[in-house]
Amino acid sequence: MTERATAKRERLVASAAELLHRNGVGATSLADIAQLADVPLGNVYYYYRTKDDLVRAVLAAQTEQVAAMVDGFAGLPGPAERLKALASRWDLMRDVVARYGCPFGTLTTELNRRDDGLDRDAAMPMRGILDWAVSQFQELGCAEPRDLAVALLSAIQGSALLAATLRDPELLSAQVHRLHDWIDTLIPV
Amino acid sequence: MTERATAKRERLVASAAELLHRNGVGATSLADIAQLADVPLGNVYYYYRTKDDLVRAVLAAQTEQVAAMVDGFAGLPGPAERLKALASRWDLMRDVVARYGCPFGTLTTELNRRDDGLDRDAAMPMRGILDWAVSQFQELGCAEPRDLAVALLSAIQGSALLAATLRDPELLSAQVHRLHDWIDTLIPV
DNA sequence: GTCTATAGCATGATAGAC
DNA sequence: GTCTATCATGCTATAGAC
């Protein structure tokens, strides 16, 4: 029954991802995750030796999500459209973001303070987005692509934080639109 | 000995603020705070009935810090200078921010997910900065002062998040300089 | 007002039957 | 591979002596 076992793994990671987003790492118990995944508590440890291992699995899943997301933008005509599509992704999740924050941003924020290996793993999703954005600004012909990529991702993450703090999805939408306009500004004539 | 009692209160709040910044609410125990403040554990409860009460006191202190900070900008010649001074505040703390994030941003992020009253209190420091920034953009004569204020604070908070994630103080400095340039762009001729 | 000791609870992790 | 029962720990909070 290796297949069933894989299914349980996936259910555990999916449940963990949801609860880590909603409640954070510290406030989420393995019992909570096990219950949501419909797996007995003691059995969790067969698949993931420690809680940190499970958190690492969530980070790996997020990193894959990021890779899949930017791959999905490949079909768009140009880098400006692709960068705008990136920003719009957060607008699509505006209601969740305005309640619980950006799934990447909040998890990274909580893990950044650590000093064990987990803080390194936590940076991977953000790095994935950032590196891809740098390549897009390069393709656009911009002078300092890295600074621009950091500016874009900063604006997205900061907007997500403020939207969650003020519980205001419209705030996020408005800032994403500002970013669209800004990106259009950068297109060389 | 009412004076000594006040001193203890202040030491407790200061210690709590430092540890909440470095380790977060969930990962900080009252024992840790008591030890850093040099107050016996059981005595903490004489001053603050619950851990949440102490967290609220930290939020109140942060809100006062924000008020004092913007008051300190009042002597500057114009709103553009004042807004630039705001952004520079994070650049001054770049090394701490690149390690533990923005003290306001990380605490707010952790408390945003709650549903008790604490999530309301958590928004106060951010609101204080935001409202002040709106008034400055208004004074500058900008069309949509609130959107601009949100954009500025978002950029600061997002930059702090990325700087902490990548452990890169220079990232923060570079983005603050970008914000200075951007503010200069907005000055009406 | 101050401090010690400890109750009461939740959690991460393990042992071991099936 | 699966699941139950439980240990060990660390925490918030309280009781009560001084």
XYZ file of C-alpha atoms (C1' of nucleotides) in Angstrom:
414
model
C 0.000 0.000 0.000
C 2.691 2.485 -0.908
C 0.099 4.542 -2.731
C -2.040 5.051 0.346
C 1.061 6.027 2.238
C 1.865 8.718 -0.345
C -1.683 9.979 -0.116
C -1.330 10.351 3.639
C 1.898 12.239 3.224
C 0.197 14.653 0.868
C -2.762 15.086 3.162
C -0.460 15.812 6.067
C 1.488 18.418 4.125
C -1.666 20.044 2.767
C -3.245 20.212 6.221
C -0.028 21.509 7.722
C 0.245 24.205 5.043
C -3.280 25.400 5.711
C -2.891 25.499 9.481
C 0.556 27.085 9.379
C -0.930 29.819 7.235
C -3.952 30.384 9.444
C -2.378 29.954 12.881
C 1.376 29.993 12.425
C 3.962 27.382 13.353
C 3.971 27.987 17.084
C 0.207 27.973 17.472
C -0.340 24.843 15.398
C -0.037 21.505 17.172
C 0.658 18.205 15.492
C -2.652 17.039 16.914
C -4.403 19.804 14.941
C -2.648 18.796 11.743
C -3.309 15.101 12.296
C -6.990 15.759 12.899
C -7.427 17.893 9.779
C -5.553 15.305 7.702
C -7.589 12.490 9.258
C -4.465 10.681 10.412
C -3.982 9.387 13.982
C -1.537 11.509 15.935
C 0.958 8.750 16.596
C 1.085 7.896 12.926
C 2.304 11.327 11.930
C 5.714 10.430 13.276
C 6.002 7.533 10.871
C 5.972 9.993 7.983
C 7.727 12.942 9.575
C 10.124 12.362 12.405
C 9.694 15.781 13.977
C 7.462 18.810 13.661
C 10.307 20.680 12.006
C 10.505 17.980 9.334
C 6.869 18.577 8.519
C 7.442 22.328 8.367
C 10.308 21.672 5.967
C 7.969 19.617 3.802
C 5.541 22.549 3.694
C 8.372 24.872 2.648
C 9.401 22.439 -0.097
C 5.801 22.332 -1.331
C 5.663 26.137 -1.362
C 8.908 26.272 -3.322
C 7.394 23.921 -5.896
C 4.236 26.031 -6.024
C 6.337 29.068 -6.806
C 8.167 27.233 -9.590
C 4.854 26.041 -11.046
C 3.410 29.544 -10.809
C 6.164 31.269 -12.738
C 6.167 28.431 -15.259
C 2.510 29.218 -15.785
C 3.464 32.768 -16.811
C 5.780 31.531 -19.566
C 2.997 31.622 -22.165
C 2.415 35.352 -21.734
C 3.710 37.602 -24.540
C 6.314 39.661 -22.684
C 8.089 40.236 -19.364
C 5.863 43.172 -18.435
C 2.747 41.003 -18.774
C 4.414 38.259 -16.780
C 5.413 40.601 -13.950
C 1.908 42.014 -13.850
C 0.529 38.479 -13.722
C 2.777 37.831 -10.733
C 1.382 40.774 -8.793
C -2.166 39.810 -9.736
C -1.727 36.455 -8.063
C -1.979 38.105 -4.666
C -4.989 40.104 -5.773
C -6.744 36.837 -6.617
C -6.203 35.685 -3.040
C -7.083 39.072 -1.560
C -9.700 37.856 0.917
C -7.484 35.177 2.423
C -4.495 37.502 2.398
C -6.459 40.266 4.139
C -7.316 37.803 6.903
C -4.208 35.650 7.346
C -1.505 37.410 5.346
C 0.571 36.032 2.503
C 1.259 32.315 3.068
C 4.898 32.761 2.097
C 5.431 36.021 3.919
C 3.959 35.004 7.259
C 5.755 31.659 7.364
C 9.048 33.268 6.386
C 8.586 35.982 9.003
C 8.065 33.420 11.745
C 11.029 31.273 10.702
C 13.441 34.133 9.983
C 14.193 34.519 13.661
C 15.515 31.023 14.027
C 19.097 30.039 13.893
C 18.778 26.319 13.136
C 18.628 25.265 9.502
C 14.948 26.089 9.155
C 15.566 29.766 8.527
C 17.529 28.833 5.420
C 14.751 26.642 4.057
C 12.242 29.366 4.843
C 13.929 31.709 2.377
C 13.510 29.381 -0.600
C 10.036 30.380 -1.800
C 10.945 34.068 -1.662
C 14.217 33.419 -3.439
C 12.362 31.559 -6.162
C 10.064 34.500 -6.825
C 12.866 37.020 -6.585
C 15.271 35.269 -8.959
C 12.531 34.834 -11.535
C 11.536 38.509 -11.247
C 15.164 39.559 -11.748
C 15.264 37.634 -15.021
C 12.064 39.333 -16.164
C 13.341 42.840 -15.429
C 16.533 41.919 -17.242
C 14.539 40.832 -20.258
C 12.709 44.146 -20.042
C 16.075 45.836 -20.448
C 16.094 47.590 -17.085
C 19.300 48.983 -15.645
C 19.168 47.517 -12.134
C 16.990 44.417 -12.402
C 17.688 43.137 -8.931
C 16.714 46.358 -7.166
C 13.537 46.471 -9.216
C 12.702 42.846 -8.416
C 13.230 43.509 -4.718
C 11.075 46.636 -4.979
C 8.265 44.670 -6.628
C 8.288 41.791 -4.163
C 8.659 44.196 -1.230
C 5.621 46.122 -2.373
C 3.604 42.917 -2.684
C 4.657 41.581 0.708
C 4.230 44.900 2.463
C 0.788 45.354 0.941
C -0.199 41.884 2.091
C 0.968 42.730 5.600
C -0.975 46.000 5.709
C -4.068 44.434 4.167
C -4.034 41.777 6.880
C -3.381 44.310 9.630
C -6.245 46.545 8.552
C -8.402 43.617 7.362
C -8.844 45.406 4.053
C -8.770 43.411 0.786
C -9.317 46.597 -1.222
C -6.017 47.949 0.024
C -4.286 45.011 -1.620
C -6.156 45.460 -4.900
C -5.335 49.151 -5.029
C -1.622 48.527 -4.489
C -1.518 45.775 -7.102
C -3.024 48.213 -9.578
C -0.383 50.754 -8.653
C 2.250 48.110 -9.376
C 0.710 47.397 -12.782
C 0.932 51.077 -13.661
C 4.504 51.197 -12.404
C 5.523 48.221 -14.542
C 3.981 49.870 -17.612
C 6.155 52.886 -16.856
C 9.275 50.777 -17.249
C 8.567 49.505 -20.754
C 11.165 50.952 -23.154
C 9.603 52.757 -26.133
C 7.738 51.897 47.152
C 5.483 52.903 44.318
C 8.472 54.201 42.402
C 10.247 50.883 42.452
C 7.071 49.238 41.289
C 6.890 51.547 38.265
C 10.505 50.762 37.490
C 9.706 47.060 37.482
C 6.777 47.615 35.164
C 9.044 49.446 32.755
C 11.714 46.779 32.945
C 9.149 44.103 32.252
C 7.768 45.908 29.215
C 11.234 46.694 27.864
C 12.361 43.091 28.284
C 9.147 41.811 26.754
C 9.511 44.142 23.773
C 13.034 42.936 23.112
C 12.185 39.256 23.384
C 8.974 39.552 21.376
C 11.014 41.153 18.627
C 13.763 38.562 18.693
C 11.734 35.401 19.306
C 8.101 36.256 18.743
C 5.144 35.985 21.100
C 4.705 32.226 20.920
C 8.357 31.414 21.446
C 8.817 33.789 24.375
C 7.896 32.525 27.829
C 7.087 34.674 30.812
C 10.036 33.031 32.512
C 12.332 34.406 29.792
C 10.905 37.903 30.206
C 11.080 37.728 34.005
C 14.699 36.619 33.874
C 15.769 39.384 31.478
C 13.915 41.980 33.574
C 15.393 40.542 36.771
C 11.966 39.990 38.291
C 10.894 36.706 39.884
C 8.466 34.785 37.708
C 5.609 34.746 40.179
C 5.876 38.495 40.608
C 5.175 39.194 36.974
C 1.536 38.384 37.574
C 1.271 41.140 40.138
C 1.936 43.684 37.394
C 0.333 41.952 34.441
C -2.458 39.503 35.019
C -1.863 37.482 31.875
C 0.702 37.154 29.146
C -1.684 38.877 26.761
C -1.827 41.874 29.094
C 1.923 42.180 28.882
C 1.789 41.921 25.092
C -0.801 44.693 25.107
C 1.549 46.830 27.180
C 4.278 46.296 24.591
C 1.880 47.341 21.829
C 0.944 50.465 23.782
C 4.635 51.295 24.196
C 5.204 50.822 20.462
C 2.267 53.101 19.699
C 3.809 55.764 21.917
C 7.176 55.271 20.228
C 5.543 55.908 16.877
C 3.903 59.083 18.148
C 7.207 60.288 19.569
C 8.985 59.459 16.324
C 6.694 61.456 14.071
C 6.706 64.314 16.573
C 10.453 64.314 16.184
C 10.043 64.979 12.463
C 7.977 68.098 13.083
C 11.039 70.338 13.026
C 11.975 69.385 9.476
C 11.302 72.017 6.813
C 8.730 70.206 4.647
C 6.622 67.059 4.241
C 9.043 65.524 1.735
C 11.904 65.783 4.209
C 9.706 64.355 6.937
C 8.632 61.384 4.826
C 12.235 60.710 3.880
C 13.176 60.870 7.550
C 10.524 58.256 8.241
C 11.986 55.811 5.731
C 15.487 56.479 7.021
C 14.460 55.313 10.467
C 14.473 51.716 9.244
C 17.800 52.208 7.541
C 19.275 53.264 10.880
C 18.147 49.933 12.344
C 19.226 47.957 9.279
C 21.350 45.393 11.088
C 18.685 44.479 13.631
C 15.997 44.539 10.964
C 18.020 42.265 8.681
C 18.242 39.764 11.516
C 14.882 39.934 13.296
C 12.663 41.983 11.004
C 10.826 45.196 11.784
C 9.661 45.180 15.428
C 6.237 46.495 14.427
C 5.846 44.348 11.327
C 6.759 41.021 12.898
C 4.605 41.538 15.988
C 1.662 42.664 13.882
C 2.095 39.690 11.561
C 1.980 37.264 14.451
C -1.049 38.889 16.082
C -3.021 39.514 12.879
C -4.198 35.915 12.812
C -5.941 36.149 16.131
C -9.562 36.812 16.641
C -9.560 38.007 20.254
C -9.060 41.702 20.898
C -5.300 41.520 20.527
C -5.422 41.731 16.737
C -7.057 45.158 17.090
C -4.384 46.449 19.431
C -1.720 45.045 17.158
C -2.796 47.363 14.347
C -2.274 50.534 16.355
C 1.420 51.226 15.676
C 0.907 50.714 11.936
C -2.177 52.898 11.963
C -0.208 55.623 13.723
C 2.475 55.655 11.040
C -0.042 55.405 8.247
C -2.290 58.225 9.402
C 0.669 60.525 9.879
C 2.018 59.679 6.424
C -1.372 60.428 4.872
C -1.281 63.908 6.389
C 2.218 64.477 4.994
C 1.249 63.439 1.452
C -1.772 65.699 1.756
C 0.453 68.591 2.730
C 2.603 67.744 -0.271
C -0.487 68.298 -2.408
C -0.723 64.760 -3.760
C -3.913 63.528 -5.373
C -4.389 60.255 -3.509
C -2.552 60.667 -0.218
C -3.827 57.471 1.355
C -2.707 55.222 -1.514
C 0.687 56.872 -1.442
C 1.008 56.456 2.317
C 0.093 52.785 2.005
C 2.600 52.404 -0.820
C 5.362 53.964 1.271
C 4.707 51.903 4.388
C 4.232 48.746 2.304
C 7.583 49.294 0.659
C 9.257 49.772 4.019
C 7.648 46.736 5.598
C 8.223 44.517 2.579
C 11.857 45.591 2.397
C 12.295 44.775 6.072
C 10.786 41.340 5.460
C 13.055 40.599 2.505
C 16.124 41.973 4.269
C 15.459 39.633 7.197
C 14.744 36.684 4.921
C 17.966 37.146 2.964
C 19.896 38.445 5.980
C 20.962 41.423 3.906
C 21.072 44.912 5.499
C 22.227 46.420 2.198
C 18.964 45.385 0.607
C 17.147 47.583 3.088
C 19.453 50.549 2.502
C 19.059 50.292 -1.248
C 15.280 50.253 -1.045
C 15.188 53.192 1.375
C 17.267 55.165 -1.131
C 14.816 54.224 -3.857
C 12.023 55.575 -1.660
C 13.884 58.842 -1.142
C 14.168 59.252 -4.911
C 10.521 58.401 -5.327
C 9.445 61.010 -2.762
C 11.530 63.653 -4.562
C 9.614 62.737 -7.713
C 6.336 63.725 -6.077
C 7.301 67.281 -5.150
C 5.161 69.719 -7.173
C 7.151 72.267 -9.138
C 3.978 44.340 47.778
C 7.211 40.362 47.096
C 8.481 35.786 46.215
C 8.377 30.366 46.337
C 6.308 26.471 45.245
C 3.331 24.094 42.587
C -1.086 23.077 40.352
C -3.093 22.188 35.868
C -2.732 21.805 31.216
C -0.977 21.185 26.449
C 2.454 19.544 23.632
C 6.248 16.906 21.143
C 7.763 12.615 21.010
C 8.116 7.437 22.064
C 6.967 2.456 23.160
C 5.006 -1.254 21.752
C 0.704 -4.039 20.502
C -1.404 -5.337 16.247
C 2.599 0.001 8.167
C -0.921 1.446 11.567
C -2.623 3.034 15.828
C -3.206 3.571 21.153
C -1.538 4.785 25.219
C 1.541 7.376 27.586
C 5.863 9.665 29.057
C 8.491 13.856 29.751
C 8.714 18.536 29.401
C 7.644 23.266 29.569
C 4.301 26.535 30.051
C 0.600 29.819 32.120
C -1.344 30.842 36.081
C -2.463 30.505 41.110
C -2.036 29.755 46.212
C -0.270 31.277 50.002
C 3.844 32.351 53.161
C 6.302 36.460 54.290
